[in-house]
Amino acid sequence: MQKVSRREEIINACAELYGTKSFREITIKDIGELVSFGRSSIYNYFQTKEEIFLALLQREYELWTEELDAVISRNDEMTPAGLAEVLARSLEHRERLLKLMSMNHFDMEEGSRLENLTEFKTAYGNSMKAVSRCLEKFCPDMSAKGREDFIYSFFPFVYGIYPYAVVTDKQRTAMNDGGVNYVYKSIYELAFTCAKKLLGVN
């Protein structure tokens, strides 16, 4: 029990820091200052900072999967437009998931042990299966190939949403100064538009 609670405490500390600092700025020392036990004990659970972040991303995927499964259990039917909205809303409040996906994914995977990476990939795969289950239930006429095409279009798109929807003042100024006529859209707007197109909704 202590192992599970301490592991969660480490992940929670990482999440708290990630709200105000970048991946590069955060150190295990920083994380150690927020937990209730000695910093050296962190290494009993994670060998690197990357492993802690990967566990945080894994938890975000698990929470997303739980939300999608709840949608399936609560609803008997749904229109394609309704499903597009559900998928978009499910991502709208998962900014941490999207930020981790788009910003630091490669670093986290490269800096983690194989067993940790395998556990993460299982959670990632489960999120893909959850989306597929939504398609099976609410778009019963969609073929297996259609569901596969949706998954392999929607997930790469989701990986890139964050930097398009969340822009710093410095980036905004640079785009304005560079003459980039960029139309700012929210996570929900981007995800909803993409899901509708993939589901054939006008």
PDB file of C-alpha atoms in Angstrom:
ATOM      1  CA  MET A   1       0.000   0.000   0.000  1.00  0.00           C
ATOM      2  CA  GLN A   2       2.826   2.410   0.855  1.00  0.00           C
ATOM      3  CA  LYS A   3       4.445   1.690  -2.505  1.00  0.00           C
ATOM      4  CA  VAL A   4       1.298   2.679  -4.387  1.00  0.00           C
ATOM      5  CA  SER A   5       0.655   5.802  -2.279  1.00  0.00           C
ATOM      6  CA  ARG A   6       4.249   7.013  -2.551  1.00  0.00           C
ATOM      7  CA  ARG A   7       4.280   6.419  -6.289  1.00  0.00           C
ATOM      8  CA  GLU A   8       1.111   8.486  -6.617  1.00  0.00           C
ATOM      9  CA  GLU A   9       2.603  11.204  -4.430  1.00  0.00           C
ATOM     10  CA  ILE A  10       5.600  11.452  -6.747  1.00  0.00           C
ATOM     11  CA  ILE A  11       3.359  11.660  -9.820  1.00  0.00           C
ATOM     12  CA  ASN A  12       1.161  14.281  -8.141  1.00  0.00           C
ATOM     13  CA  ALA A  13       4.226  16.386  -7.307  1.00  0.00           C
ATOM     14  CA  CYS A  14       5.354  16.166 -10.913  1.00  0.00           C
ATOM     15  CA  ALA A  15       1.894  17.218 -12.115  1.00  0.00           C
ATOM     16  CA  GLU A  16       1.882  20.192  -9.758  1.00  0.00           C
ATOM     17  CA  LEU A  17       5.270  21.386 -10.972  1.00  0.00           C
ATOM     18  CA  TYR A  18       4.313  20.889 -14.620  1.00  0.00           C
ATOM     19  CA  GLY A  19       1.539  23.411 -14.124  1.00  0.00           C
ATOM     20  CA  THR A  20       4.062  26.234 -13.732  1.00  0.00           C
ATOM     21  CA  LYS A  21       7.381  24.891 -15.090  1.00  0.00           C
ATOM     22  CA  SER A  22       8.537  23.269 -18.297  1.00  0.00           C
ATOM     23  CA  PHE A  23       9.685  19.664 -18.647  1.00  0.00           C
ATOM     24  CA  ARG A  24      13.302  20.807 -18.958  1.00  0.00           C
ATOM     25  CA  GLU A  25      13.148  23.006 -15.860  1.00  0.00           C
ATOM     26  CA  ILE A  26      11.800  20.325 -13.528  1.00  0.00           C
ATOM     27  CA  THR A  27      14.312  18.140 -11.707  1.00  0.00           C
ATOM     28  CA  ILE A  28      13.997  15.171  -9.394  1.00  0.00           C
ATOM     29  CA  LYS A  29      15.259  17.495  -6.666  1.00  0.00           C
ATOM     30  CA  ASP A  30      12.251  19.767  -7.308  1.00  0.00           C
ATOM     31  CA  ILE A  31       9.905  16.796  -7.112  1.00  0.00           C
ATOM     32  CA  GLY A  32      11.633  15.582  -3.958  1.00  0.00           C
ATOM     33  CA  GLU A  33      10.912  18.882  -2.235  1.00  0.00           C
ATOM     34  CA  LEU A  34       7.167  18.309  -2.622  1.00  0.00           C
ATOM     35  CA  VAL A  35       6.917  14.733  -1.367  1.00  0.00           C
ATOM     36  CA  SER A  36       6.588  13.708   2.282  1.00  0.00           C
ATOM     37  CA  PHE A  37       9.566  11.343   2.253  1.00  0.00           C
ATOM     38  CA  GLY A  38      13.271  11.612   1.437  1.00  0.00           C
ATOM     39  CA  ARG A  39      14.276  12.509  -2.106  1.00  0.00           C
ATOM     40  CA  SER A  40      16.527   9.462  -2.371  1.00  0.00           C
ATOM     41  CA  SER A  41      13.472   7.229  -1.895  1.00  0.00           C
ATOM     42  CA  ILE A  42      12.108   8.431  -5.242  1.00  0.00           C
ATOM     43  CA  TYR A  43      14.680   6.183  -6.923  1.00  0.00           C
ATOM     44  CA  ASN A  44      12.950   3.144  -5.404  1.00  0.00           C
ATOM     45  CA  TYR A  45      10.062   3.905  -7.778  1.00  0.00           C
ATOM     46  CA  PHE A  46      11.529   5.804 -10.722  1.00  0.00           C
ATOM     47  CA  GLN A  47      15.092   5.881 -12.043  1.00  0.00           C
ATOM     48  CA  THR A  48      14.738   9.061 -14.110  1.00  0.00           C
ATOM     49  CA  LYS A  49      12.662  12.202 -14.393  1.00  0.00           C
ATOM     50  CA  GLU A  50      11.433  10.880 -17.730  1.00  0.00           C
ATOM     51  CA  GLU A  51       9.933   7.816 -16.036  1.00  0.00           C
ATOM     52  CA  ILE A  52       7.976  10.043 -13.655  1.00  0.00           C
ATOM     53  CA  PHE A  53       6.597  12.075 -16.529  1.00  0.00           C
ATOM     54  CA  LEU A  54       5.769   8.922 -18.476  1.00  0.00           C
ATOM     55  CA  ALA A  55       3.802   7.648 -15.464  1.00  0.00           C
ATOM     56  CA  LEU A  56       1.965  10.976 -15.379  1.00  0.00           C
ATOM     57  CA  LEU A  57       1.098  10.656 -19.060  1.00  0.00           C
ATOM     58  CA  GLN A  58       0.015   7.060 -18.481  1.00  0.00           C
ATOM     59  CA  ARG A  59      -2.365   8.225 -15.761  1.00  0.00           C
ATOM     60  CA  GLU A  60      -3.787  10.880 -18.078  1.00  0.00           C
ATOM     61  CA  TYR A  61      -4.482   8.228 -20.725  1.00  0.00           C
ATOM     62  CA  GLU A  62      -6.135   6.004 -18.118  1.00  0.00           C
ATOM     63  CA  LEU A  63      -8.411   8.850 -17.006  1.00  0.00           C
ATOM     64  CA  TRP A  64      -9.363   9.592 -20.617  1.00  0.00           C
ATOM     65  CA  THR A  65     -10.148   5.918 -21.214  1.00  0.00           C
ATOM     66  CA  GLU A  66     -12.335   5.826 -18.089  1.00  0.00           C
ATOM     67  CA  GLU A  67     -14.265   8.848 -19.333  1.00  0.00           C
ATOM     68  CA  LEU A  68     -14.868   7.315 -22.758  1.00  0.00           C
ATOM     69  CA  ASP A  69     -15.975   4.006 -21.240  1.00  0.00           C
ATOM     70  CA  ALA A  70     -18.416   5.909 -19.025  1.00  0.00           C
ATOM     71  CA  VAL A  71     -19.884   7.540 -22.138  1.00  0.00           C
ATOM     72  CA  ILE A  72     -20.420   4.082 -23.641  1.00  0.00           C
ATOM     73  CA  SER A  73     -22.108   2.725 -20.533  1.00  0.00           C
ATOM     74  CA  ARG A  74     -24.369   5.782 -20.060  1.00  0.00           C
ATOM     75  CA  ASN A  75     -25.663   6.064 -23.626  1.00  0.00           C
ATOM     76  CA  ASP A  76     -27.581   3.574 -25.742  1.00  0.00           C
ATOM     77  CA  GLU A  77     -27.223   5.532 -28.959  1.00  0.00           C
ATOM     78  CA  MET A  78     -25.647   8.698 -30.300  1.00  0.00           C
ATOM     79  CA  THR A  79     -25.476  10.477 -33.644  1.00  0.00           C
ATOM     80  CA  PRO A  80     -22.101  10.879 -35.394  1.00  0.00           C
ATOM     81  CA  ALA A  81     -22.293  14.603 -34.614  1.00  0.00           C
ATOM     82  CA  GLY A  82     -22.971  13.775 -30.974  1.00  0.00           C
ATOM     83  CA  LEU A  83     -19.997  11.439 -30.872  1.00  0.00           C
ATOM     84  CA  ALA A  84     -17.767  14.107 -32.432  1.00  0.00           C
ATOM     85  CA  GLU A  85     -18.849  16.496 -29.681  1.00  0.00           C
ATOM     86  CA  VAL A  86     -18.246  13.902 -26.943  1.00  0.00           C
ATOM     87  CA  LEU A  87     -14.732  13.205 -28.226  1.00  0.00           C
ATOM     88  CA  ALA A  88     -13.969  16.921 -28.444  1.00  0.00           C
ATOM     89  CA  ARG A  89     -15.330  17.624 -24.959  1.00  0.00           C
ATOM     90  CA  SER A  90     -13.344  14.701 -23.551  1.00  0.00           C
ATOM     91  CA  LEU A  91     -10.152  16.376 -24.775  1.00  0.00           C
ATOM     92  CA  GLU A  92     -11.146  19.938 -23.912  1.00  0.00           C
ATOM     93  CA  HIS A  93     -10.354  19.462 -20.200  1.00  0.00           C
ATOM     94  CA  ARG A  94      -7.307  17.247 -20.745  1.00  0.00           C
ATOM     95  CA  GLU A  95      -4.793  19.987 -21.462  1.00  0.00           C
ATOM     96  CA  ARG A  96      -2.092  18.195 -19.476  1.00  0.00           C
ATOM     97  CA  LEU A  97      -2.525  15.051 -21.583  1.00  0.00           C
ATOM     98  CA  LEU A  98      -2.281  17.030 -24.811  1.00  0.00           C
ATOM     99  CA  LYS A  99       0.694  19.086 -23.622  1.00  0.00           C
ATOM    100  CA  LEU A 100       2.639  15.988 -22.600  1.00  0.00           C
ATOM    101  CA  MET A 101       1.772  14.268 -25.876  1.00  0.00           C
ATOM    102  CA  SER A 102       2.930  17.066 -28.123  1.00  0.00           C
ATOM    103  CA  MET A 103       5.868  18.470 -26.171  1.00  0.00           C
ATOM    104  CA  ASN A 104       7.822  15.730 -24.448  1.00  0.00           C
ATOM    105  CA  HIS A 105       6.685  12.339 -25.702  1.00  0.00           C
ATOM    106  CA  PHE A 106       9.941  11.230 -27.340  1.00  0.00           C
ATOM    107  CA  ASP A 107      12.081  12.296 -24.360  1.00  0.00           C
ATOM    108  CA  MET A 108       9.856  10.443 -21.899  1.00  0.00           C
ATOM    109  CA  GLU A 109       9.913   7.209 -23.865  1.00  0.00           C
ATOM    110  CA  GLU A 110      13.657   7.301 -24.558  1.00  0.00           C
ATOM    111  CA  GLY A 111      14.495   7.965 -20.909  1.00  0.00           C
ATOM    112  CA  SER A 112      12.389   5.134 -19.468  1.00  0.00           C
ATOM    113  CA  ARG A 113      13.040   1.464 -18.814  1.00  0.00           C
ATOM    114  CA  LEU A 114      11.350  -1.039 -21.107  1.00  0.00           C
ATOM    115  CA  GLU A 115       8.970  -2.327 -18.425  1.00  0.00           C
ATOM    116  CA  ASN A 116       7.753   1.206 -17.699  1.00  0.00           C
ATOM    117  CA  LEU A 117       7.390   1.922 -21.399  1.00  0.00           C
ATOM    118  CA  THR A 118       5.421  -1.301 -21.909  1.00  0.00           C
ATOM    119  CA  GLU A 119       3.040  -0.378 -19.083  1.00  0.00           C
ATOM    120  CA  PHE A 120       2.563   3.046 -20.649  1.00  0.00           C
ATOM    121  CA  LYS A 121       1.952   1.582 -24.116  1.00  0.00           C
ATOM    122  CA  THR A 122      -0.742  -0.643 -22.615  1.00  0.00           C
ATOM    123  CA  ALA A 123      -2.565   2.447 -21.311  1.00  0.00           C
ATOM    124  CA  TYR A 124      -2.098   4.180 -24.662  1.00  0.00           C
ATOM    125  CA  GLY A 125      -3.464   1.145 -26.483  1.00  0.00           C
ATOM    126  CA  ASN A 126      -6.448   1.017 -24.145  1.00  0.00           C
ATOM    127  CA  SER A 127      -7.352   4.591 -25.064  1.00  0.00           C
ATOM    128  CA  MET A 128      -7.335   3.637 -28.746  1.00  0.00           C
ATOM    129  CA  LYS A 129      -9.559   0.660 -27.949  1.00  0.00           C
ATOM    130  CA  ALA A 130     -11.941   2.910 -26.008  1.00  0.00           C
ATOM    131  CA  VAL A 131     -12.336   5.231 -29.003  1.00  0.00           C
ATOM    132  CA  SER A 132     -12.849   2.173 -31.209  1.00  0.00           C
ATOM    133  CA  ARG A 133     -15.556   0.899 -28.831  1.00  0.00           C
ATOM    134  CA  CYS A 134     -17.295   4.272 -29.119  1.00  0.00           C
ATOM    135  CA  LEU A 135     -17.244   3.943 -32.895  1.00  0.00           C
ATOM    136  CA  GLU A 136     -18.546   0.372 -32.764  1.00  0.00           C
ATOM    137  CA  LYS A 137     -21.467   1.296 -30.524  1.00  0.00           C
ATOM    138  CA  PHE A 138     -22.484   4.676 -31.910  1.00  0.00           C
ATOM    139  CA  CYS A 139     -21.520   4.213 -35.575  1.00  0.00           C
ATOM    140  CA  PRO A 140     -22.649   0.619 -36.139  1.00  0.00           C
ATOM    141  CA  ASP A 141     -22.527   0.955 -39.926  1.00  0.00           C
ATOM    142  CA  MET A 142     -18.835   1.838 -39.876  1.00  0.00           C
ATOM    143  CA  SER A 143     -16.634  -1.024 -41.046  1.00  0.00           C
ATOM    144  CA  ALA A 144     -13.608  -2.350 -39.184  1.00  0.00           C
ATOM    145  CA  LYS A 145     -11.449  -0.642 -41.815  1.00  0.00           C
ATOM    146  CA  GLY A 146     -13.365   2.598 -41.269  1.00  0.00           C
ATOM    147  CA  ARG A 147     -12.726   2.429 -37.531  1.00  0.00           C
ATOM    148  CA  GLU A 148      -9.052   1.749 -38.136  1.00  0.00           C
ATOM    149  CA  ASP A 149      -8.825   4.698 -40.529  1.00  0.00           C
ATOM    150  CA  PHE A 150     -10.483   6.931 -37.940  1.00  0.00           C
ATOM    151  CA  ILE A 151      -8.084   5.855 -35.189  1.00  0.00           C
ATOM    152  CA  TYR A 152      -4.987   6.319 -37.335  1.00  0.00           C
ATOM    153  CA  SER A 153      -6.136   9.760 -38.419  1.00  0.00           C
ATOM    154  CA  PHE A 154      -7.586  11.049 -35.148  1.00  0.00           C
ATOM    155  CA  PHE A 155      -4.762  10.060 -32.803  1.00  0.00           C
ATOM    156  CA  PRO A 156      -1.931  11.672 -34.808  1.00  0.00           C
ATOM    157  CA  PHE A 157      -4.119  14.775 -35.060  1.00  0.00           C
ATOM    158  CA  VAL A 158      -4.686  14.787 -31.284  1.00  0.00           C
ATOM    159  CA  TYR A 159      -0.927  14.669 -30.738  1.00  0.00           C
ATOM    160  CA  GLY A 160      -0.603  18.032 -32.444  1.00  0.00           C
ATOM    161  CA  ILE A 161      -3.577  19.922 -30.982  1.00  0.00           C
ATOM    162  CA  TYR A 162      -1.856  21.534 -28.000  1.00  0.00           C
ATOM    163  CA  PRO A 163       0.646  23.855 -29.732  1.00  0.00           C
ATOM    164  CA  TYR A 164      -2.081  25.047 -32.110  1.00  0.00           C
ATOM    165  CA  ALA A 165      -4.571  25.834 -29.351  1.00  0.00           C
ATOM    166  CA  VAL A 166      -2.271  27.050 -26.561  1.00  0.00           C
ATOM    167  CA  VAL A 167      -0.029  29.904 -27.678  1.00  0.00           C
ATOM    168  CA  THR A 168       2.211  32.076 -25.504  1.00  0.00           C
ATOM    169  CA  ASP A 169       2.297  35.854 -25.776  1.00  0.00           C
ATOM    170  CA  LYS A 170       5.793  35.596 -27.261  1.00  0.00           C
ATOM    171  CA  GLN A 171       4.613  33.152 -29.939  1.00  0.00           C
ATOM    172  CA  ARG A 172       1.593  35.341 -30.701  1.00  0.00           C
ATOM    173  CA  THR A 173       3.823  38.399 -31.095  1.00  0.00           C
ATOM    174  CA  ALA A 174       6.243  36.504 -33.339  1.00  0.00           C
ATOM    175  CA  MET A 175       3.406  35.316 -35.590  1.00  0.00           C
ATOM    176  CA  ASN A 176       1.978  38.812 -35.824  1.00  0.00           C
ATOM    177  CA  ASP A 177       5.414  40.280 -36.569  1.00  0.00           C
ATOM    178  CA  GLY A 178       6.033  37.524 -39.116  1.00  0.00           C
ATOM    179  CA  GLY A 179       2.803  38.241 -40.926  1.00  0.00           C
ATOM    180  CA  VAL A 180       1.255  34.873 -40.092  1.00  0.00           C
ATOM    181  CA  ASN A 181      -2.497  35.250 -40.408  1.00  0.00           C
ATOM    182  CA  TYR A 182      -3.192  32.555 -37.817  1.00  0.00           C
ATOM    183  CA  VAL A 183      -6.775  31.922 -36.710  1.00  0.00           C
ATOM    184  CA  TYR A 184      -6.765  30.894 -33.047  1.00  0.00           C
ATOM    185  CA  LYS A 185      -9.082  28.032 -32.134  1.00  0.00           C
ATOM    186  CA  SER A 186      -9.666  26.164 -28.884  1.00  0.00           C
ATOM    187  CA  ILE A 187      -8.870  22.528 -28.184  1.00  0.00           C
ATOM    188  CA  TYR A 188     -12.590  21.802 -28.417  1.00  0.00           C
ATOM    189  CA  GLU A 189     -13.003  23.582 -31.760  1.00  0.00           C
ATOM    190  CA  LEU A 190     -10.037  21.816 -33.338  1.00  0.00           C
ATOM    191  CA  ALA A 191     -11.001  18.370 -32.057  1.00  0.00           C
ATOM    192  CA  PHE A 192     -14.685  18.805 -32.935  1.00  0.00           C
ATOM    193  CA  THR A 193     -13.904  19.888 -36.501  1.00  0.00           C
ATOM    194  CA  CYS A 194     -11.518  16.989 -37.024  1.00  0.00           C
ATOM    195  CA  ALA A 195     -13.847  14.359 -35.544  1.00  0.00           C
ATOM    196  CA  LYS A 196     -16.797  15.629 -37.599  1.00  0.00           C
ATOM    197  CA  LYS A 197     -14.806  15.424 -40.836  1.00  0.00           C
ATOM    198  CA  LEU A 198     -13.605  11.900 -40.042  1.00  0.00           C
ATOM    199  CA  LEU A 199     -17.182  10.838 -39.210  1.00  0.00           C
ATOM    200  CA  GLY A 200     -18.580  12.407 -42.362  1.00  0.00           C
ATOM    201  CA  VAL A 201     -20.613  15.068 -40.550  1.00  0.00           C
ATOM    202  CA  ASN A 202     -21.183  18.324 -42.423  1.00  0.00           C
TER     203      ASN A 202
END
